[in-house]
mmCIF file with all atom_site columns, C-alpha atoms in Angstrom:
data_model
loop_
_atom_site.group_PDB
_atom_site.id
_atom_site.type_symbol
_atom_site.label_atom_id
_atom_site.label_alt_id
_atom_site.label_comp_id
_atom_site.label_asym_id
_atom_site.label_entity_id
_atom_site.label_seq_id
_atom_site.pdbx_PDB_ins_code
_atom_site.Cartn_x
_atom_site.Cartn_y
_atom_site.Cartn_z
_atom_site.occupancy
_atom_site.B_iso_or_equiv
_atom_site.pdbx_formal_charge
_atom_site.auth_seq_id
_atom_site.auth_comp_id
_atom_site.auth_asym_id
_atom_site.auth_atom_id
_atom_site.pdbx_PDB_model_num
ATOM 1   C CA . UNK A 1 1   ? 0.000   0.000   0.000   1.00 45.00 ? 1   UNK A CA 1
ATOM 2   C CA . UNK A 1 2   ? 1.742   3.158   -1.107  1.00 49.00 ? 2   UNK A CA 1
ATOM 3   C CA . UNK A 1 3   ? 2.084   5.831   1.624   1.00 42.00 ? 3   UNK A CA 1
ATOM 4   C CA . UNK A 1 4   ? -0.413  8.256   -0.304  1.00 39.00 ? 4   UNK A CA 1
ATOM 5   C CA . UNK A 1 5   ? -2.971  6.092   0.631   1.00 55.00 ? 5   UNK A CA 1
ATOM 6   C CA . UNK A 1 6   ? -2.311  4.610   4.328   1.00 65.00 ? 6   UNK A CA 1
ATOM 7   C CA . UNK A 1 7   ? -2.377  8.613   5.588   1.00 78.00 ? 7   UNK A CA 1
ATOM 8   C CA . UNK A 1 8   ? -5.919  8.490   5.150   1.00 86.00 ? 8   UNK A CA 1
ATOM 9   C CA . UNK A 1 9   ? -8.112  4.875   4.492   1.00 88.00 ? 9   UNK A CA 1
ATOM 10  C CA . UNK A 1 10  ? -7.900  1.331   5.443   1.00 87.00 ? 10  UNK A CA 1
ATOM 11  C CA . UNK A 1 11  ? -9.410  -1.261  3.164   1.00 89.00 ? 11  UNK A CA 1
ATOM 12  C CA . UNK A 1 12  ? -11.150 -4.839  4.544   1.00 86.00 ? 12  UNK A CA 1
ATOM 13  C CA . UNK A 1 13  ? -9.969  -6.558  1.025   1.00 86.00 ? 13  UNK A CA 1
ATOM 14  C CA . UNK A 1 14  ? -7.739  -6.173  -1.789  1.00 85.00 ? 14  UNK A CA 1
ATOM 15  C CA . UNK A 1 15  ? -10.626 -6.031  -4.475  1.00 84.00 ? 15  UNK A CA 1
ATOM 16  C CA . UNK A 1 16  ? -11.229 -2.597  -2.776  1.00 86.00 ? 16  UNK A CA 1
ATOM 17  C CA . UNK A 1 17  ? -7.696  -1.640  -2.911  1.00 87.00 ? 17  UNK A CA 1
ATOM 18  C CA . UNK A 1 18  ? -8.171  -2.712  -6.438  1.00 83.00 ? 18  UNK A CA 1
ATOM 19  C CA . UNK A 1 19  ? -11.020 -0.453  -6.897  1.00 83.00 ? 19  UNK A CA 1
ATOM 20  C CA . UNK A 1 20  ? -9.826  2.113   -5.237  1.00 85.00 ? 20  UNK A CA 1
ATOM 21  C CA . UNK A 1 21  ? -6.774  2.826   -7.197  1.00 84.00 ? 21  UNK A CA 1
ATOM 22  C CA . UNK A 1 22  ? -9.110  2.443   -10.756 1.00 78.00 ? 22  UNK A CA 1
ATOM 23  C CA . UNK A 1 23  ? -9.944  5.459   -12.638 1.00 73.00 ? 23  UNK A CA 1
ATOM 24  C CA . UNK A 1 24  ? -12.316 4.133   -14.682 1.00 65.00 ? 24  UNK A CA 1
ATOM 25  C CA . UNK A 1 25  ? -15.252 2.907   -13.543 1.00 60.00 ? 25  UNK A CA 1
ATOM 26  C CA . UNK A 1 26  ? -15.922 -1.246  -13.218 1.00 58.00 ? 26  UNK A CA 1
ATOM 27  C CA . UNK A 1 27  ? -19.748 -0.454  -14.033 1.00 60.00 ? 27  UNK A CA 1
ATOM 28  C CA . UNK A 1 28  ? -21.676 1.640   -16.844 1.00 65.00 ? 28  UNK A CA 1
ATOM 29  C CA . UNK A 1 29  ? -23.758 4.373   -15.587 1.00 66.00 ? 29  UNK A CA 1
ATOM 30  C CA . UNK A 1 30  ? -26.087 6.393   -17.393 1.00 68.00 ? 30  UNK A CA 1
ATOM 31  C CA . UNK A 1 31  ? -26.069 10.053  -17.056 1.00 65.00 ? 31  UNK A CA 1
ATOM 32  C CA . UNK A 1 32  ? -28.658 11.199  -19.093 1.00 69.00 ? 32  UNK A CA 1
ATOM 33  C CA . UNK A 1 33  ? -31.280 11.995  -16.861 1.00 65.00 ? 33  UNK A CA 1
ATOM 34  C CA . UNK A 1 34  ? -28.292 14.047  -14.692 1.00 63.00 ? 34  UNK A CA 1
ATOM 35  C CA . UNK A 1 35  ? -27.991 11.579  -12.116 1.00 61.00 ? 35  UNK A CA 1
ATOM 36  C CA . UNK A 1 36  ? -26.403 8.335   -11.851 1.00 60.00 ? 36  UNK A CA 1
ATOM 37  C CA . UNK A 1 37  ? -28.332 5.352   -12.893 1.00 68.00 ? 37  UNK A CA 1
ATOM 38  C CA . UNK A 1 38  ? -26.365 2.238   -12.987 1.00 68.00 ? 38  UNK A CA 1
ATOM 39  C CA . UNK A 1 39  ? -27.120 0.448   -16.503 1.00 71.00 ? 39  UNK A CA 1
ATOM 40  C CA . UNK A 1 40  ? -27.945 -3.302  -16.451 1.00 72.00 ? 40  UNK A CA 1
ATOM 41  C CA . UNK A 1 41  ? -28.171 -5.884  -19.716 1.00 72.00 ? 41  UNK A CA 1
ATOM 42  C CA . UNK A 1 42  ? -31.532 -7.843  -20.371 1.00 75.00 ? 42  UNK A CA 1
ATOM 43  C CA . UNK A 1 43  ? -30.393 -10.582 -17.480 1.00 73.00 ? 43  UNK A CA 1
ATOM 44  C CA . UNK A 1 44  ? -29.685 -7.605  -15.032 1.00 69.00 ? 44  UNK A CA 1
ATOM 45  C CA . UNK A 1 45  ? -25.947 -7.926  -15.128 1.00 68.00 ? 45  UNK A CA 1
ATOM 46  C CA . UNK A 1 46  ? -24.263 -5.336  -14.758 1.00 64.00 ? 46  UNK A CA 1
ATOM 47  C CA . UNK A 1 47  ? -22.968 -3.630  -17.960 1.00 69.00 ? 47  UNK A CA 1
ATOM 48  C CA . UNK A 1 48  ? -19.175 -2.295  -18.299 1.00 65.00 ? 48  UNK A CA 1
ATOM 49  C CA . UNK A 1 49  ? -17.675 0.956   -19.271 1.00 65.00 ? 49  UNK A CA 1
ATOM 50  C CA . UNK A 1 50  ? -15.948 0.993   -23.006 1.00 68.00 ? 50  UNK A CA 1
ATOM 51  C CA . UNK A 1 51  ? -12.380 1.954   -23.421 1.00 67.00 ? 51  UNK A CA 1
ATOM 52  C CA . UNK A 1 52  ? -13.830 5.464   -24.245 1.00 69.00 ? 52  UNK A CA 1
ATOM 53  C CA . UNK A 1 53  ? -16.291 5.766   -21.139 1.00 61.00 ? 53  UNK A CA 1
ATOM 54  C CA . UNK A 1 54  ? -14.857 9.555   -20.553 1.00 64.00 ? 54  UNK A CA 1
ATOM 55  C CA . UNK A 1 55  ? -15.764 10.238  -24.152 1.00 63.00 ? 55  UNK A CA 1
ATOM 56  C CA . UNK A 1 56  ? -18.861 9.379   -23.594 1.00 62.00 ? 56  UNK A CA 1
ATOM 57  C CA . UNK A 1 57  ? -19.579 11.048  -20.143 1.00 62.00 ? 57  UNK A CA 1
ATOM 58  C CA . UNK A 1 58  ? -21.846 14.255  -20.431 1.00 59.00 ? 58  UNK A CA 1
ATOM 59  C CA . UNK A 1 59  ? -19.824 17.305  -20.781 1.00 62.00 ? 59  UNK A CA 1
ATOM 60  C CA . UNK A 1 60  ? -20.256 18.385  -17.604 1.00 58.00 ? 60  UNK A CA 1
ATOM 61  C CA . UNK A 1 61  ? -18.928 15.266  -15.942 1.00 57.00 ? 61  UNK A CA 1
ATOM 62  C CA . UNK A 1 62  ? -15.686 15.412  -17.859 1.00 56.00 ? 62  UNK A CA 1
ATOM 63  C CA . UNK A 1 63  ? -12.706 15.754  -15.462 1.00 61.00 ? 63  UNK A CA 1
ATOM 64  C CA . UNK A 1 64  ? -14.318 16.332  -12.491 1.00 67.00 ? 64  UNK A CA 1
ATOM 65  C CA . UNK A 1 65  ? -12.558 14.324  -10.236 1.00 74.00 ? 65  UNK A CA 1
ATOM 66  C CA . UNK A 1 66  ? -9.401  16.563  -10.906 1.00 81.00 ? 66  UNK A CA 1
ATOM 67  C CA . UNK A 1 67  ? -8.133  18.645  -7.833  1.00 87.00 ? 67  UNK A CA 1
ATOM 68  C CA . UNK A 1 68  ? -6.349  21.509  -8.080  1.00 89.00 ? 68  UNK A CA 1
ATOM 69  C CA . UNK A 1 69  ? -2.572  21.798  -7.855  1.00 91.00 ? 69  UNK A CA 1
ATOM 70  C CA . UNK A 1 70  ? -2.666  23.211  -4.345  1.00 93.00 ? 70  UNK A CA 1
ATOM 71  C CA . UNK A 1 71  ? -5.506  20.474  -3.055  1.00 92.00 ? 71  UNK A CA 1
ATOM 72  C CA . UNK A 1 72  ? -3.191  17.874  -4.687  1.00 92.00 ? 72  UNK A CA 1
ATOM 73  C CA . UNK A 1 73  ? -0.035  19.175  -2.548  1.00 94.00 ? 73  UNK A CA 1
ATOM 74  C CA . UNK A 1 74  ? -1.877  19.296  0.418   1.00 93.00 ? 74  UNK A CA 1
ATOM 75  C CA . UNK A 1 75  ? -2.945  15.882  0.080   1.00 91.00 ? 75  UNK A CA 1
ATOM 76  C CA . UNK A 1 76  ? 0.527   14.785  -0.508  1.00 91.00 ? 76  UNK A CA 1
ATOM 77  C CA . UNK A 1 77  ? 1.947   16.718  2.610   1.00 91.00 ? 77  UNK A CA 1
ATOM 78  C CA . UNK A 1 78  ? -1.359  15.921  4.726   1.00 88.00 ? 78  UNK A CA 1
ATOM 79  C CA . UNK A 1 79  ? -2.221  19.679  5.400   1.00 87.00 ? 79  UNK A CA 1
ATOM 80  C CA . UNK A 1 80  ? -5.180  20.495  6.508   1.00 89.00 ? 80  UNK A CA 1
ATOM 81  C CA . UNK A 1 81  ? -7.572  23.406  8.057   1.00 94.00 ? 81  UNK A CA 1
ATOM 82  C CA . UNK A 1 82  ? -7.322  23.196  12.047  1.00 94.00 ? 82  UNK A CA 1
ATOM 83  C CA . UNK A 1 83  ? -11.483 22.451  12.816  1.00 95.00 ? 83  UNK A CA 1
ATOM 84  C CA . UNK A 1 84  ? -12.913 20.994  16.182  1.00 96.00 ? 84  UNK A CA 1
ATOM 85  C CA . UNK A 1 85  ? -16.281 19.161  17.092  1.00 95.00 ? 85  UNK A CA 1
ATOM 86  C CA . UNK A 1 86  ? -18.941 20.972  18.997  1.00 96.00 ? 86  UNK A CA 1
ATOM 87  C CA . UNK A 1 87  ? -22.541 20.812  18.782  1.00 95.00 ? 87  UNK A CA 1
ATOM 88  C CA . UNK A 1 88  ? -23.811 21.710  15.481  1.00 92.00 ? 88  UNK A CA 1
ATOM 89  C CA . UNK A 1 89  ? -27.154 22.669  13.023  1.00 91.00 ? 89  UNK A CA 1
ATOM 90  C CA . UNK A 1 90  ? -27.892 18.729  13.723  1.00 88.00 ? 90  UNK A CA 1
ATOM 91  C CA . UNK A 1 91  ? -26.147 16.924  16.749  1.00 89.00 ? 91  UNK A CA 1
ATOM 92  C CA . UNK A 1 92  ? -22.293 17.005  16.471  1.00 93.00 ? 92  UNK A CA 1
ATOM 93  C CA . UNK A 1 93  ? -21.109 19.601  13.576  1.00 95.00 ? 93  UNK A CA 1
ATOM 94  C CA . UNK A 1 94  ? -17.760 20.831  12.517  1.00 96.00 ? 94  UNK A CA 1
ATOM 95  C CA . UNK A 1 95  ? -16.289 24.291  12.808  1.00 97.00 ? 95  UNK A CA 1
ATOM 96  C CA . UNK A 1 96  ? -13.156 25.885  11.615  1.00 97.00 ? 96  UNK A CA 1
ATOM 97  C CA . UNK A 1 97  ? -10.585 27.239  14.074  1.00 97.00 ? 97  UNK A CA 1
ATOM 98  C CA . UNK A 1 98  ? -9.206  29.612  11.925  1.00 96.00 ? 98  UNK A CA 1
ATOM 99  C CA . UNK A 1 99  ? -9.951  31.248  8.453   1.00 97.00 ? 99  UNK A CA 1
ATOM 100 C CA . UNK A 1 100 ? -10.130 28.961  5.684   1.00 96.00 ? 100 UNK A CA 1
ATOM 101 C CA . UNK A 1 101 ? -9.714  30.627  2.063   1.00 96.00 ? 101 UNK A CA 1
ATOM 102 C CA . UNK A 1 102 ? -11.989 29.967  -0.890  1.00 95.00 ? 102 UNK A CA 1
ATOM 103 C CA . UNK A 1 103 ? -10.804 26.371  -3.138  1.00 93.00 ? 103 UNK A CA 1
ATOM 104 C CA . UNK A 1 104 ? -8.735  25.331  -0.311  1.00 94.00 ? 104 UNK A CA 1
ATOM 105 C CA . UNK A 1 105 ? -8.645  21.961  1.493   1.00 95.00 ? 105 UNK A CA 1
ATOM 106 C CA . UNK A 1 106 ? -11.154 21.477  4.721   1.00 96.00 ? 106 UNK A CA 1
ATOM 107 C CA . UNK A 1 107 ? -9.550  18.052  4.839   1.00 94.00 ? 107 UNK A CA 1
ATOM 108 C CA . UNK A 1 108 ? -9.928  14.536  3.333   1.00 92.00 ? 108 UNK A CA 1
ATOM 109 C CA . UNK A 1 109 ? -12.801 12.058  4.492   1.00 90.00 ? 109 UNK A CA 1
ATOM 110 C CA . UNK A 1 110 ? -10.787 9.578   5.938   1.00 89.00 ? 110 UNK A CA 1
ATOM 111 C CA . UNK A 1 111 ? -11.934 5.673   6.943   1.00 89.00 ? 111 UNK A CA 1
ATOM 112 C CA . UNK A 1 112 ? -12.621 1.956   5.763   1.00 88.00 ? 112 UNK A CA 1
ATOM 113 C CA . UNK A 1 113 ? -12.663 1.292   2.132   1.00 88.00 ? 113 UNK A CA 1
ATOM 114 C CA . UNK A 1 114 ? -14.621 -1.604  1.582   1.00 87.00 ? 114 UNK A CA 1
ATOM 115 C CA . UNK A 1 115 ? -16.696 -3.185  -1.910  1.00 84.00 ? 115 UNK A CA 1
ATOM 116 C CA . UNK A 1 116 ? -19.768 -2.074  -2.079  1.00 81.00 ? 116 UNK A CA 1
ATOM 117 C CA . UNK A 1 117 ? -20.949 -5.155  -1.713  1.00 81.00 ? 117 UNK A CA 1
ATOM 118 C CA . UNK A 1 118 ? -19.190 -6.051  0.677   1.00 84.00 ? 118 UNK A CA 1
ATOM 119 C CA . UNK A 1 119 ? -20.462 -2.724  2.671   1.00 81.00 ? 119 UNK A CA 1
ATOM 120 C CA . UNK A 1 120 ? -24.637 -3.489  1.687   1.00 79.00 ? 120 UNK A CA 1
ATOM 121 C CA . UNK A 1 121 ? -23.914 -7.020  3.515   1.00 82.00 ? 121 UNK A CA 1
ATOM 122 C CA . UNK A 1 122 ? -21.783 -6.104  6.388   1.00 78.00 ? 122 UNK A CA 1
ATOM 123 C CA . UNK A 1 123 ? -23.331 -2.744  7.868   1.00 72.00 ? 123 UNK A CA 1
ATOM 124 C CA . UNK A 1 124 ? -26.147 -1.539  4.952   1.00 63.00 ? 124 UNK A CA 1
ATOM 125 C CA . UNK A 1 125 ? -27.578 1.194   7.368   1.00 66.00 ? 125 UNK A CA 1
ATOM 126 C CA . UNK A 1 126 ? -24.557 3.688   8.034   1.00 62.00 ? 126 UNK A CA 1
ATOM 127 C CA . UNK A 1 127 ? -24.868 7.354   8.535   1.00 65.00 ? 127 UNK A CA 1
ATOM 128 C CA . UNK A 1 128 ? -21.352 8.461   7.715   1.00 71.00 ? 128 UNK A CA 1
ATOM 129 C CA . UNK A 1 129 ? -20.926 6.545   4.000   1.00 74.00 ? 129 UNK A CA 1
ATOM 130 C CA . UNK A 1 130 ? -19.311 8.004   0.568   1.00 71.00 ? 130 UNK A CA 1
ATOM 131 C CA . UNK A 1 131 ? -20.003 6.190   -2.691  1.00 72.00 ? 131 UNK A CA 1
ATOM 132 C CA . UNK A 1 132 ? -17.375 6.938   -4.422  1.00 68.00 ? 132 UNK A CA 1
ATOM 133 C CA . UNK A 1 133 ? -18.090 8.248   -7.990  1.00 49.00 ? 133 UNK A CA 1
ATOM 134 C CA . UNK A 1 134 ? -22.088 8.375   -7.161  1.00 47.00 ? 134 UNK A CA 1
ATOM 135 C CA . UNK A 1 135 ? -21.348 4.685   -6.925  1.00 48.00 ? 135 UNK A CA 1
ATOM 136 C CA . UNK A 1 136 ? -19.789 3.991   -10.274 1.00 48.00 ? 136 UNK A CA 1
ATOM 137 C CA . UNK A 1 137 ? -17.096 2.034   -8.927  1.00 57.00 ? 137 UNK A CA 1
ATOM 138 C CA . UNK A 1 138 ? -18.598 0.029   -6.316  1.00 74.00 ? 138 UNK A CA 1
ATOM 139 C CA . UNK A 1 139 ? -16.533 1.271   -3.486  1.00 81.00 ? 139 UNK A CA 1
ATOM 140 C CA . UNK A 1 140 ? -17.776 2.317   -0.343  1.00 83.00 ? 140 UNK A CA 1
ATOM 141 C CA . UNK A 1 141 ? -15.817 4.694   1.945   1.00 86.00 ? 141 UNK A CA 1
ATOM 142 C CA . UNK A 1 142 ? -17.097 4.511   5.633   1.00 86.00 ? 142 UNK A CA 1
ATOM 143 C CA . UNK A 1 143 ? -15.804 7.757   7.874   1.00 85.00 ? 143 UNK A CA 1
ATOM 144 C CA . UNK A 1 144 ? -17.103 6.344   10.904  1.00 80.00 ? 144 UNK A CA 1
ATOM 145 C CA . UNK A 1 145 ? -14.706 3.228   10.913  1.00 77.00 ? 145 UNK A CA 1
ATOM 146 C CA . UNK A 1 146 ? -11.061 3.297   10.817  1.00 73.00 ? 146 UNK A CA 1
ATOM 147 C CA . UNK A 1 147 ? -8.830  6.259   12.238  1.00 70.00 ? 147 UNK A CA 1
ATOM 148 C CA . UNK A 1 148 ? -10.258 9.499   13.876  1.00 74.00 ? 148 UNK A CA 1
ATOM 149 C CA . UNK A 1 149 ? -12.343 11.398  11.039  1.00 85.00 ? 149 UNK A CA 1
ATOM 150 C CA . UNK A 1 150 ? -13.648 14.569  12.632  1.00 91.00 ? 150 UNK A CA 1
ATOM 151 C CA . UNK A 1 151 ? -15.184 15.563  9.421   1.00 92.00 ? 151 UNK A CA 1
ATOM 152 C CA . UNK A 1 152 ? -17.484 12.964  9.643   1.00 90.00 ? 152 UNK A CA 1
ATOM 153 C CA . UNK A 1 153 ? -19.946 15.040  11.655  1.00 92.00 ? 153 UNK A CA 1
ATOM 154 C CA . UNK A 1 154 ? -19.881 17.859  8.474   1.00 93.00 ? 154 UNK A CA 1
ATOM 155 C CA . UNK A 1 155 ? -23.945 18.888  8.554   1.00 92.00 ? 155 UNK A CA 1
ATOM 156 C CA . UNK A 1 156 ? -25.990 19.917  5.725   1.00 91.00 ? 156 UNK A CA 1
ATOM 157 C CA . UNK A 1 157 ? -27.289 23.341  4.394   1.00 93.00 ? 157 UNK A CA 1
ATOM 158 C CA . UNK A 1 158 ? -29.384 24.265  1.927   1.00 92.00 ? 158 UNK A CA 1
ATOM 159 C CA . UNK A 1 159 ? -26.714 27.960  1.758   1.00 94.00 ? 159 UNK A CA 1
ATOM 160 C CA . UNK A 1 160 ? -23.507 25.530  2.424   1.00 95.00 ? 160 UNK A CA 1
ATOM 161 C CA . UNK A 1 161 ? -19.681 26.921  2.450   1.00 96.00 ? 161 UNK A CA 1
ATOM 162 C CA . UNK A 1 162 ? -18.228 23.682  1.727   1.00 96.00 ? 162 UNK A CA 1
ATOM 163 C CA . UNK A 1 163 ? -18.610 20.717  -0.554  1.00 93.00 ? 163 UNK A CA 1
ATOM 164 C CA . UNK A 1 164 ? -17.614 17.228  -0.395  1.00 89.00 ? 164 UNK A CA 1
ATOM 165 C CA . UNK A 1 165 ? -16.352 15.702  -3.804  1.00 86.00 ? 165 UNK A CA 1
ATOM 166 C CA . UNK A 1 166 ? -14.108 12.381  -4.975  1.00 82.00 ? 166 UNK A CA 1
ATOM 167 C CA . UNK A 1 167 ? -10.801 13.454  -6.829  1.00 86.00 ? 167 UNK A CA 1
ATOM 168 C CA . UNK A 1 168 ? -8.413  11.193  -8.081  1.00 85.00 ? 168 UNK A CA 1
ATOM 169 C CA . UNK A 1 169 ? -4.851  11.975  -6.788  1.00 88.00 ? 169 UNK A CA 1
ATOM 170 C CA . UNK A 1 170 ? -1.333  9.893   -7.411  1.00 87.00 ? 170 UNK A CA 1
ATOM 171 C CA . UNK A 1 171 ? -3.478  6.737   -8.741  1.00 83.00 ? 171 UNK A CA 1
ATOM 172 C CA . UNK A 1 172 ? -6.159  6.553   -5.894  1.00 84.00 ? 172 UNK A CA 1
ATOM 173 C CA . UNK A 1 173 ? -9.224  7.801   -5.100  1.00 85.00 ? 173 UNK A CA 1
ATOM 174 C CA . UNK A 1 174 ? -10.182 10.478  -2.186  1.00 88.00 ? 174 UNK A CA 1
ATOM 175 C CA . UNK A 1 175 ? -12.497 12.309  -1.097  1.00 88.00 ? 175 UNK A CA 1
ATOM 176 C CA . UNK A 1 176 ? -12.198 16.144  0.164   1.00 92.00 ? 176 UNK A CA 1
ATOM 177 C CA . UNK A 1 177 ? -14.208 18.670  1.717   1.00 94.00 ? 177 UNK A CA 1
ATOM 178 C CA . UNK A 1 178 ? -13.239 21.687  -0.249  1.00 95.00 ? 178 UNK A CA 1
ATOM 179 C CA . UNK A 1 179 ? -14.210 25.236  1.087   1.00 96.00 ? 179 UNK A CA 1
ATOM 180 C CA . UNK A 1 180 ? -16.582 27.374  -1.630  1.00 96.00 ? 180 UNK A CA 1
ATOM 181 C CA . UNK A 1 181 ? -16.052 30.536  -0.014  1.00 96.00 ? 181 UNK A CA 1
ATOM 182 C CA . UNK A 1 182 ? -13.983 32.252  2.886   1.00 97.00 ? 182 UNK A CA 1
ATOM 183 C CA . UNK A 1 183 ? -14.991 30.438  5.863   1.00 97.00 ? 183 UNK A CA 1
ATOM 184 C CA . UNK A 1 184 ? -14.461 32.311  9.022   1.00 97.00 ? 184 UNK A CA 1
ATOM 185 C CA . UNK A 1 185 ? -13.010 31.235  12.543  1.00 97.00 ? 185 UNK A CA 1
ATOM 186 C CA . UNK A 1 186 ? -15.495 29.917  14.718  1.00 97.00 ? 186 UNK A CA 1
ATOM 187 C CA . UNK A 1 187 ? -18.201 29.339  11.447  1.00 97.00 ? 187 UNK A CA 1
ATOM 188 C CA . UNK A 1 188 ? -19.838 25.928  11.006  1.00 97.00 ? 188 UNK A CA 1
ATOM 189 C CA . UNK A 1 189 ? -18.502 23.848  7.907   1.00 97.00 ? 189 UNK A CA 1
ATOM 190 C CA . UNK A 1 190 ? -21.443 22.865  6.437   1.00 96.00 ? 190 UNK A CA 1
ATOM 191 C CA . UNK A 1 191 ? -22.378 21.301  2.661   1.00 93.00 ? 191 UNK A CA 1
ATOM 192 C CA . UNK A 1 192 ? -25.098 20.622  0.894   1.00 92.00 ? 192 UNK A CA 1
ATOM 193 C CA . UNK A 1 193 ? -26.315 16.551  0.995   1.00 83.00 ? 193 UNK A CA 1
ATOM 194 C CA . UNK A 1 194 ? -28.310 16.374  -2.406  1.00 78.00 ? 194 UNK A CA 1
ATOM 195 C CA . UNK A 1 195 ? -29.964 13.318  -1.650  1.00 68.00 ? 195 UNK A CA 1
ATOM 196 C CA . UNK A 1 196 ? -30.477 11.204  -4.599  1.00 63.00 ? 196 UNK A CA 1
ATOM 197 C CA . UNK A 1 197 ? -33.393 8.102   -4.317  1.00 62.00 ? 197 UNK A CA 1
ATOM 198 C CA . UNK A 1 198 ? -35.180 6.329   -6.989  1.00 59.00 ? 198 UNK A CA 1
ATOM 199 C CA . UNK A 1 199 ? -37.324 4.904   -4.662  1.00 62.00 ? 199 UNK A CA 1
ATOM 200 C CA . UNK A 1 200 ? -40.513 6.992   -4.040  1.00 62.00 ? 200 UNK A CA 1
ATOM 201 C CA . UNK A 1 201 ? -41.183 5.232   -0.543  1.00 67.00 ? 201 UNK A CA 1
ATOM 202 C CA . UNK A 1 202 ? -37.665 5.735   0.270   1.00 67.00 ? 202 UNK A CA 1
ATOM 203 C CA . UNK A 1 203 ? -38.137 6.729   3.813   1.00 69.00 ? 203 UNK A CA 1
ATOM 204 C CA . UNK A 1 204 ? -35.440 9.390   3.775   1.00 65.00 ? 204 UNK A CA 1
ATOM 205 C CA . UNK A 1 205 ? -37.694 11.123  1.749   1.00 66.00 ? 205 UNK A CA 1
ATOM 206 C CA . UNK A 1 206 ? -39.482 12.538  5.095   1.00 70.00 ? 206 UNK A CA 1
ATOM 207 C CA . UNK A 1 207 ? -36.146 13.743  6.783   1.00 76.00 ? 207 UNK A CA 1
ATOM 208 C CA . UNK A 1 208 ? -37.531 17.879  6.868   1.00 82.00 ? 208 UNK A CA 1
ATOM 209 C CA . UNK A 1 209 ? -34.401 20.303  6.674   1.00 86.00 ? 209 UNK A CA 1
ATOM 210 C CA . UNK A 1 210 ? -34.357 22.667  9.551   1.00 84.00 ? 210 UNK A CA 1
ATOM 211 C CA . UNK A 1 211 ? -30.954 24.620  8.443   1.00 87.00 ? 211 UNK A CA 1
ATOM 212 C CA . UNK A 1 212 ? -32.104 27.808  8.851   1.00 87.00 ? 212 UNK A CA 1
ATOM 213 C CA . UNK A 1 213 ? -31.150 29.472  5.629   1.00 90.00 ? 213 UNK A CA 1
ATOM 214 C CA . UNK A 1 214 ? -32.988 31.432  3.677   1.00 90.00 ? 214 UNK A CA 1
ATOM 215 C CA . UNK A 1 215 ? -33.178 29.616  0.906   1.00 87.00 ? 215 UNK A CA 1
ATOM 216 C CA . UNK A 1 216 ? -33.877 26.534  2.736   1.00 91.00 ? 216 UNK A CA 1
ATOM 217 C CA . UNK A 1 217 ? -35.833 23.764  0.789   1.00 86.00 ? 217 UNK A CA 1
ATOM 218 C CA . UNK A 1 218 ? -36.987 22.048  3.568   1.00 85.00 ? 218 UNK A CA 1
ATOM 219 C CA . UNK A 1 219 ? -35.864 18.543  2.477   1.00 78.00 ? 219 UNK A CA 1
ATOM 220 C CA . UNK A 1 220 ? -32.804 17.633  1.909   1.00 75.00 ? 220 UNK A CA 1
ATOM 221 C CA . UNK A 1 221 ? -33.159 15.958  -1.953  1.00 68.00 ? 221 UNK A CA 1
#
């Protein structure tokens, strides 16, 4: 396991390290109706990417799991913002401890890397879980097992400062909490969830936003 990688995740098998270090993703997903729906054949098996699957990604899509220079340095070095826990807009939230600039690193999501799989069978119900890739590569990234991940408690907002994204860095896969605009000491570090369901009884579908923004939607799809 390269040193990149160790900083931050642990992985319960090596067809997630395999995964993890993939850029291209081990199953087709259609993007046509602007979110991710994972494309099947006739017997429900799922289909794989061609050789040109970034060709063929909307335009939109293209490249977006490229950091910049300075979030890829940071990652490298391990530098992030100084934040502490303290109760939040829900619970246990996260709060910066000093001024942190617009594009620049909260911090990564650290914790278990595990097949998705794997992940549905072994703990399907976890609060604190990243598909990685809106699930295109099967992966499953778990901040609330493995090392300390204070980030893990990031709340949503419907007016957030911060967003949580998957770049690939060095060969591997991570995802950061990057700050949108100047976020000031002693200010919540919140993001936006943008629930995604294709299931209309999907019971998260009654979880009411109580954020407090103005623009608040009041759900938090």
């Amino acid at each position: 396991f390269d040193d990149l990688t160790t900083k931050y995740h642990i992985f319960t098998s090596h067809e997630a390290w395999r995964r993890w270090h993939q850029l291209r993703p081990c199953r087709l997903v259609n993007w046509e109706f602007g979110r991710p729906i994972l494309v099947t054949d006739d017997d429900g098996v799922y289909e794989l990417p061609a050789e040109d699957w970034e060709a063929q990604l909307p335009e939109a899509r293209r490249g977006t799991w490229q950091a910049s220079p300075e979030i890829e340095q940071a990652l490298r070095d391990g530098v992030m913002a100084a934040v502490e826990n303290r109760p939040g807009l829900a619970g246990t939230g996260v709060f910066a401890v000093q001024t942190i600039p617009p594009g620049s690193l909260v911090g990564p999501y650290t914790g278990t890397v595990s097949t998705e799989e794997d992940w549905l069978r072994i703990k399907p119900d976890g609060d604190f879980v990243f598909d990685i890739n809106d699930g295109a590569n099967a992966v499953a990234l778990d901040g609330e097992e493995g090392s300390r991940n204070p980030l893990q408690y990031i709340n949503h907002s419907c007016h957030p400062n911060a967003k949580m994204r998957e770049v690939f860095v060095d060969g591997s896969w991570h995802v950061i909490i990057e700050a949108i605009r100047e976020i000031a000491a002693g200010d919540e570090i919140v993001h936006d969830y943008k629930m995604l369901t294709e299931d209309p009884d999907d019971p998260n579908l009654l979880q009411v936003c109580s954020c407090g923004a103005a623009k608040c939607r009041g759900k938090l799809f």
